[in-house]
Amino acid sequence: MRRGLRFVPVAALVAAAVELAVFVGVGRAIGFGSAVLLVFAASLLGLVLLRREGMRAWRGFRAAAQAAQPPGPQVTDGLVGLLGALLLATPGLVSGVVGALLLVPPVRRLARGGVRRATERRVSSMVAGDLFGPRVVRVRRGTAESTSASASATTPSSGVRGTVVEPMVVDGGRAIDGEIVEPGR
């Protein structure tokens, strides 16, 4: 069993307690009948948006597949939209606000980037390339000594030690196409 899964029951209890506390607070402020109507309206809106976001995600996936493009951007955008609509459809004021925020384009873009980074960390480079297309890599010019020393150092974010590849001088700073291959995968 994964380490993070043991916290799911505790997180569900905390989320339910927060939802209940917010509902009681809003009920006292605007009246319990109005609070119930607000939760009902948000859930109804979430159900309508759930269908719309699902169809939108499916159309985006099909269009990417027909154009022979990587489906990753359309799938992650669809997943974030579906999660937002699902949270909005879930009865509760806090989950409704979080779901509505995930449907706002700038927040959705940020969440989509987070989903992409999390996916790229959990799958191999080859699978990530198939999902999201070729990665954009920034290359800095430097001497061979400084480049190979930095390449052999342990990456702080992943803790993985890479293999040292001698730098290649490119004529005029042109970009060359390449592929990132992880050894041993």
PDB file of C-alpha atoms in Angstrom:
ATOM      1  CA  MET A   1       0.000   0.000   0.000  1.00  0.00           C
ATOM      2  CA  ARG A   2       1.301   3.438  -0.891  1.00  0.00           C
ATOM      3  CA  ARG A   3       2.424   5.745   1.889  1.00  0.00           C
ATOM      4  CA  GLY A   4       0.008   8.553   1.076  1.00  0.00           C
ATOM      5  CA  LEU A   5      -3.069   6.337   0.982  1.00  0.00           C
ATOM      6  CA  ARG A   6      -3.057   5.815   4.731  1.00  0.00           C
ATOM      7  CA  PHE A   7      -4.004   9.476   5.180  1.00  0.00           C
ATOM      8  CA  VAL A   8      -7.087   9.303   2.946  1.00  0.00           C
ATOM      9  CA  PRO A   9      -9.574   8.382   5.720  1.00  0.00           C
ATOM     10  CA  VAL A  10      -8.229  11.129   7.973  1.00  0.00           C
ATOM     11  CA  ALA A  11      -8.357  13.656   5.124  1.00  0.00           C
ATOM     12  CA  ALA A  12     -11.953  12.629   4.325  1.00  0.00           C
ATOM     13  CA  LEU A  13     -12.975  13.143   7.953  1.00  0.00           C
ATOM     14  CA  VAL A  14     -11.273  16.539   8.085  1.00  0.00           C
ATOM     15  CA  ALA A  15     -12.908  17.573   4.790  1.00  0.00           C
ATOM     16  CA  ALA A  16     -16.338  16.519   6.066  1.00  0.00           C
ATOM     17  CA  ALA A  17     -15.805  18.449   9.316  1.00  0.00           C
ATOM     18  CA  VAL A  18     -14.712  21.568   7.401  1.00  0.00           C
ATOM     19  CA  GLU A  19     -17.711  21.291   5.043  1.00  0.00           C
ATOM     20  CA  LEU A  20     -20.083  20.959   7.994  1.00  0.00           C
ATOM     21  CA  ALA A  21     -18.531  23.885   9.865  1.00  0.00           C
ATOM     22  CA  VAL A  22     -18.695  26.136   6.791  1.00  0.00           C
ATOM     23  CA  PHE A  23     -22.294  25.094   6.110  1.00  0.00           C
ATOM     24  CA  VAL A  24     -23.316  25.920   9.687  1.00  0.00           C
ATOM     25  CA  GLY A  25     -21.494  29.270   9.484  1.00  0.00           C
ATOM     26  CA  VAL A  26     -23.109  30.202   6.180  1.00  0.00           C
ATOM     27  CA  GLY A  27     -26.469  28.928   7.456  1.00  0.00           C
ATOM     28  CA  ARG A  28     -26.251  31.243  10.442  1.00  0.00           C
ATOM     29  CA  ALA A  29     -25.254  34.166   8.232  1.00  0.00           C
ATOM     30  CA  ILE A  30     -27.852  33.857   5.456  1.00  0.00           C
ATOM     31  CA  GLY A  31     -30.331  31.370   6.902  1.00  0.00           C
ATOM     32  CA  PHE A  32     -30.358  27.587   6.689  1.00  0.00           C
ATOM     33  CA  GLY A  33     -32.994  27.472   3.959  1.00  0.00           C
ATOM     34  CA  SER A  34     -30.899  29.752   1.767  1.00  0.00           C
ATOM     35  CA  ALA A  35     -27.761  27.722   2.525  1.00  0.00           C
ATOM     36  CA  VAL A  36     -29.516  24.492   1.509  1.00  0.00           C
ATOM     37  CA  LEU A  37     -30.727  26.130  -1.716  1.00  0.00           C
ATOM     38  CA  LEU A  38     -27.198  27.399  -2.403  1.00  0.00           C
ATOM     39  CA  VAL A  39     -25.721  23.908  -1.981  1.00  0.00           C
ATOM     40  CA  PHE A  40     -28.496  22.402  -4.122  1.00  0.00           C
ATOM     41  CA  ALA A  41     -28.006  24.990  -6.901  1.00  0.00           C
ATOM     42  CA  ALA A  42     -24.227  24.467  -6.896  1.00  0.00           C
ATOM     43  CA  SER A  43     -24.673  20.701  -7.097  1.00  0.00           C
ATOM     44  CA  LEU A  44     -27.147  21.020  -9.952  1.00  0.00           C
ATOM     45  CA  LEU A  45     -24.774  23.337 -11.823  1.00  0.00           C
ATOM     46  CA  GLY A  46     -21.955  20.851 -11.196  1.00  0.00           C
ATOM     47  CA  LEU A  47     -23.982  18.013 -12.714  1.00  0.00           C
ATOM     48  CA  VAL A  48     -24.670  20.065 -15.837  1.00  0.00           C
ATOM     49  CA  LEU A  49     -21.011  21.057 -16.113  1.00  0.00           C
ATOM     50  CA  LEU A  50     -19.902  17.476 -15.509  1.00  0.00           C
ATOM     51  CA  ARG A  51     -21.638  16.365 -18.692  1.00  0.00           C
ATOM     52  CA  ARG A  52     -20.311  19.351 -20.655  1.00  0.00           C
ATOM     53  CA  GLU A  53     -16.730  18.915 -19.432  1.00  0.00           C
ATOM     54  CA  GLY A  54     -16.836  15.194 -20.111  1.00  0.00           C
ATOM     55  CA  MET A  55     -17.963  15.743 -23.699  1.00  0.00           C
ATOM     56  CA  ARG A  56     -15.373  18.486 -24.146  1.00  0.00           C
ATOM     57  CA  ALA A  57     -12.588  16.215 -22.846  1.00  0.00           C
ATOM     58  CA  TRP A  58     -13.677  13.374 -25.121  1.00  0.00           C
ATOM     59  CA  ARG A  59     -13.792  15.647 -28.188  1.00  0.00           C
ATOM     60  CA  GLY A  60     -10.317  17.014 -27.388  1.00  0.00           C
ATOM     61  CA  PHE A  61      -8.911  13.519 -26.979  1.00  0.00           C
ATOM     62  CA  ARG A  62     -10.462  12.334 -30.255  1.00  0.00           C
ATOM     63  CA  ALA A  63      -9.211  15.404 -32.133  1.00  0.00           C
ATOM     64  CA  ALA A  64      -5.662  14.827 -30.853  1.00  0.00           C
ATOM     65  CA  ALA A  65      -5.821  11.147 -31.765  1.00  0.00           C
ATOM     66  CA  GLN A  66      -7.099  11.905 -35.278  1.00  0.00           C
ATOM     67  CA  ALA A  67      -4.395  14.541 -35.804  1.00  0.00           C
ATOM     68  CA  ALA A  68      -1.733  12.056 -34.572  1.00  0.00           C
ATOM     69  CA  GLN A  69      -0.706  14.444 -31.793  1.00  0.00           C
ATOM     70  CA  PRO A  70       0.102  13.535 -28.201  1.00  0.00           C
ATOM     71  CA  PRO A  71      -3.168  13.477 -26.228  1.00  0.00           C
ATOM     72  CA  GLY A  72      -1.633  14.613 -22.934  1.00  0.00           C
ATOM     73  CA  PRO A  73      -2.566  18.318 -22.993  1.00  0.00           C
ATOM     74  CA  GLN A  74      -6.174  17.586 -23.932  1.00  0.00           C
ATOM     75  CA  VAL A  75      -6.436  14.772 -21.389  1.00  0.00           C
ATOM     76  CA  THR A  76      -4.994  16.837 -18.525  1.00  0.00           C
ATOM     77  CA  ASP A  77      -7.220  19.793 -19.397  1.00  0.00           C
ATOM     78  CA  GLY A  78     -10.206  17.447 -19.492  1.00  0.00           C
ATOM     79  CA  LEU A  79      -9.261  15.833 -16.195  1.00  0.00           C
ATOM     80  CA  VAL A  80      -8.935  19.199 -14.457  1.00  0.00           C
ATOM     81  CA  GLY A  81     -12.291  20.288 -15.893  1.00  0.00           C
ATOM     82  CA  LEU A  82     -13.935  17.038 -14.850  1.00  0.00           C
ATOM     83  CA  LEU A  83     -12.468  17.320 -11.357  1.00  0.00           C
ATOM     84  CA  GLY A  84     -13.762  20.888 -11.073  1.00  0.00           C
ATOM     85  CA  ALA A  85     -17.249  19.877 -12.205  1.00  0.00           C
ATOM     86  CA  LEU A  86     -17.215  16.834  -9.909  1.00  0.00           C
ATOM     87  CA  LEU A  87     -16.227  18.966  -6.923  1.00  0.00           C
ATOM     88  CA  LEU A  88     -18.940  21.451  -7.831  1.00  0.00           C
ATOM     89  CA  ALA A  89     -21.485  18.617  -8.058  1.00  0.00           C
ATOM     90  CA  THR A  90     -20.444  17.283  -4.652  1.00  0.00           C
ATOM     91  CA  PRO A  91     -22.766  18.684  -1.980  1.00  0.00           C
ATOM     92  CA  GLY A  92     -20.766  21.166   0.042  1.00  0.00           C
ATOM     93  CA  LEU A  93     -19.805  24.801  -0.055  1.00  0.00           C
ATOM     94  CA  VAL A  94     -16.018  24.409   0.209  1.00  0.00           C
ATOM     95  CA  SER A  95     -15.857  21.702  -2.460  1.00  0.00           C
ATOM     96  CA  GLY A  96     -18.150  23.851  -4.640  1.00  0.00           C
ATOM     97  CA  VAL A  97     -15.846  26.850  -4.353  1.00  0.00           C
ATOM     98  CA  VAL A  98     -12.759  24.735  -5.118  1.00  0.00           C
ATOM     99  CA  GLY A  99     -14.571  23.141  -8.088  1.00  0.00           C
ATOM    100  CA  ALA A 100     -15.658  26.532  -9.421  1.00  0.00           C
ATOM    101  CA  LEU A 101     -12.091  27.812  -9.111  1.00  0.00           C
ATOM    102  CA  LEU A 102     -10.801  24.843 -11.132  1.00  0.00           C
ATOM    103  CA  LEU A 103     -13.137  25.867 -13.947  1.00  0.00           C
ATOM    104  CA  VAL A 104     -11.690  29.404 -14.157  1.00  0.00           C
ATOM    105  CA  PRO A 105      -9.170  29.431 -17.065  1.00  0.00           C
ATOM    106  CA  PRO A 106      -6.073  30.850 -15.263  1.00  0.00           C
ATOM    107  CA  VAL A 107      -6.496  28.497 -12.294  1.00  0.00           C
ATOM    108  CA  ARG A 108      -7.242  25.638 -14.658  1.00  0.00           C
ATOM    109  CA  ARG A 109      -4.015  26.353 -16.544  1.00  0.00           C
ATOM    110  CA  LEU A 110      -2.025  26.236 -13.299  1.00  0.00           C
ATOM    111  CA  ALA A 111      -3.685  22.993 -12.221  1.00  0.00           C
ATOM    112  CA  ARG A 112      -3.092  21.489 -15.660  1.00  0.00           C
ATOM    113  CA  GLY A 113       0.614  22.292 -15.359  1.00  0.00           C
ATOM    114  CA  GLY A 114       0.701  20.681 -11.936  1.00  0.00           C
ATOM    115  CA  VAL A 115      -0.972  17.530 -13.230  1.00  0.00           C
ATOM    116  CA  ARG A 116       1.503  17.385 -16.105  1.00  0.00           C
ATOM    117  CA  ARG A 117       4.533  17.775 -13.810  1.00  0.00           C
ATOM    118  CA  ALA A 118       3.183  15.146 -11.405  1.00  0.00           C
ATOM    119  CA  THR A 119       2.566  12.745 -14.287  1.00  0.00           C
ATOM    120  CA  GLU A 120       6.034  13.312 -15.753  1.00  0.00           C
ATOM    121  CA  ARG A 121       7.604  12.556 -12.351  1.00  0.00           C
ATOM    122  CA  ARG A 122       5.706   9.282 -11.992  1.00  0.00           C
ATOM    123  CA  VAL A 123       6.166   7.801 -15.464  1.00  0.00           C
ATOM    124  CA  SER A 124       9.229   7.177 -17.593  1.00  0.00           C
ATOM    125  CA  SER A 125      10.497   9.775 -20.030  1.00  0.00           C
ATOM    126  CA  MET A 126       9.370   7.657 -22.952  1.00  0.00           C
ATOM    127  CA  VAL A 127       5.769   7.449 -21.691  1.00  0.00           C
ATOM    128  CA  ALA A 128       5.785  11.166 -20.844  1.00  0.00           C
ATOM    129  CA  GLY A 129       6.994  11.895 -24.375  1.00  0.00           C
ATOM    130  CA  ASP A 130       4.189   9.790 -25.815  1.00  0.00           C
ATOM    131  CA  LEU A 131       1.633  11.604 -23.650  1.00  0.00           C
ATOM    132  CA  PHE A 132       2.813  15.200 -23.889  1.00  0.00           C
ATOM    133  CA  GLY A 133       5.109  15.261 -26.896  1.00  0.00           C
ATOM    134  CA  PRO A 134       8.781  16.170 -26.920  1.00  0.00           C
ATOM    135  CA  ARG A 135      10.032  18.037 -23.891  1.00  0.00           C
ATOM    136  CA  VAL A 136      11.445  21.501 -24.164  1.00  0.00           C
ATOM    137  CA  VAL A 137      14.895  21.532 -22.605  1.00  0.00           C
ATOM    138  CA  ARG A 138      16.927  24.653 -21.934  1.00  0.00           C
ATOM    139  CA  VAL A 139      20.610  24.289 -22.706  1.00  0.00           C
ATOM    140  CA  ARG A 140      23.219  26.714 -21.393  1.00  0.00           C
ATOM    141  CA  ARG A 141      26.546  27.204 -22.998  1.00  0.00           C
ATOM    142  CA  GLY A 142      29.529  26.475 -20.812  1.00  0.00           C
ATOM    143  CA  THR A 143      32.880  24.812 -20.736  1.00  0.00           C
ATOM    144  CA  ALA A 144      33.121  21.054 -20.920  1.00  0.00           C
ATOM    145  CA  GLU A 145      34.440  20.863 -17.344  1.00  0.00           C
ATOM    146  CA  SER A 146      31.582  22.867 -15.806  1.00  0.00           C
ATOM    147  CA  THR A 147      28.942  21.086 -17.884  1.00  0.00           C
ATOM    148  CA  SER A 148      30.149  17.572 -17.076  1.00  0.00           C
ATOM    149  CA  ALA A 149      30.566  18.444 -13.399  1.00  0.00           C
ATOM    150  CA  SER A 150      27.020  19.736 -13.168  1.00  0.00           C
ATOM    151  CA  ALA A 151      25.663  16.798 -15.160  1.00  0.00           C
ATOM    152  CA  SER A 152      27.185  14.226 -12.831  1.00  0.00           C
ATOM    153  CA  ALA A 153      25.858  15.893  -9.708  1.00  0.00           C
ATOM    154  CA  THR A 154      22.772  14.547  -8.034  1.00  0.00           C
ATOM    155  CA  THR A 155      19.623  16.364  -9.090  1.00  0.00           C
ATOM    156  CA  PRO A 156      18.126  17.984  -5.970  1.00  0.00           C
ATOM    157  CA  SER A 157      14.489  17.498  -6.965  1.00  0.00           C
ATOM    158  CA  SER A 158      14.652  13.837  -7.879  1.00  0.00           C
ATOM    159  CA  GLY A 159      17.751  12.557  -6.084  1.00  0.00           C
ATOM    160  CA  VAL A 160      18.706  10.611  -9.216  1.00  0.00           C
ATOM    161  CA  ARG A 161      22.306  10.538 -10.360  1.00  0.00           C
ATOM    162  CA  GLY A 162      22.623  11.051 -14.097  1.00  0.00           C
ATOM    163  CA  THR A 163      25.237   9.840 -16.505  1.00  0.00           C
ATOM    164  CA  VAL A 164      27.784  12.298 -17.796  1.00  0.00           C
ATOM    165  CA  VAL A 165      27.520  13.038 -21.476  1.00  0.00           C
ATOM    166  CA  GLU A 166      30.260  15.076 -23.095  1.00  0.00           C
ATOM    167  CA  PRO A 167      28.847  18.358 -24.359  1.00  0.00           C
ATOM    168  CA  MET A 168      28.607  18.831 -28.082  1.00  0.00           C
ATOM    169  CA  VAL A 169      29.336  22.185 -29.674  1.00  0.00           C
ATOM    170  CA  VAL A 170      26.568  23.203 -32.027  1.00  0.00           C
ATOM    171  CA  ASP A 171      27.271  25.478 -34.961  1.00  0.00           C
ATOM    172  CA  GLY A 172      25.806  28.942 -34.538  1.00  0.00           C
ATOM    173  CA  GLY A 173      23.609  28.010 -31.573  1.00  0.00           C
ATOM    174  CA  ARG A 174      21.085  26.072 -33.655  1.00  0.00           C
ATOM    175  CA  ALA A 175      18.724  23.774 -31.808  1.00  0.00           C
ATOM    176  CA  ILE A 176      18.946  20.106 -32.586  1.00  0.00           C
ATOM    177  CA  ASP A 177      16.185  17.555 -32.104  1.00  0.00           C
ATOM    178  CA  GLY A 178      16.900  14.845 -29.618  1.00  0.00           C
ATOM    179  CA  GLU A 179      15.372  12.393 -27.240  1.00  0.00           C
ATOM    180  CA  ILE A 180      15.860  11.909 -23.518  1.00  0.00           C
ATOM    181  CA  VAL A 181      16.484   8.262 -22.746  1.00  0.00           C
ATOM    182  CA  GLU A 182      16.583   7.052 -19.161  1.00  0.00           C
ATOM    183  CA  PRO A 183      19.107   4.279 -18.606  1.00  0.00           C
ATOM    184  CA  GLY A 184      17.751   1.046 -17.184  1.00  0.00           C
ATOM    185  CA  ARG A 185      14.077   1.637 -17.999  1.00  0.00           C
TER     186      ARG A 185
END
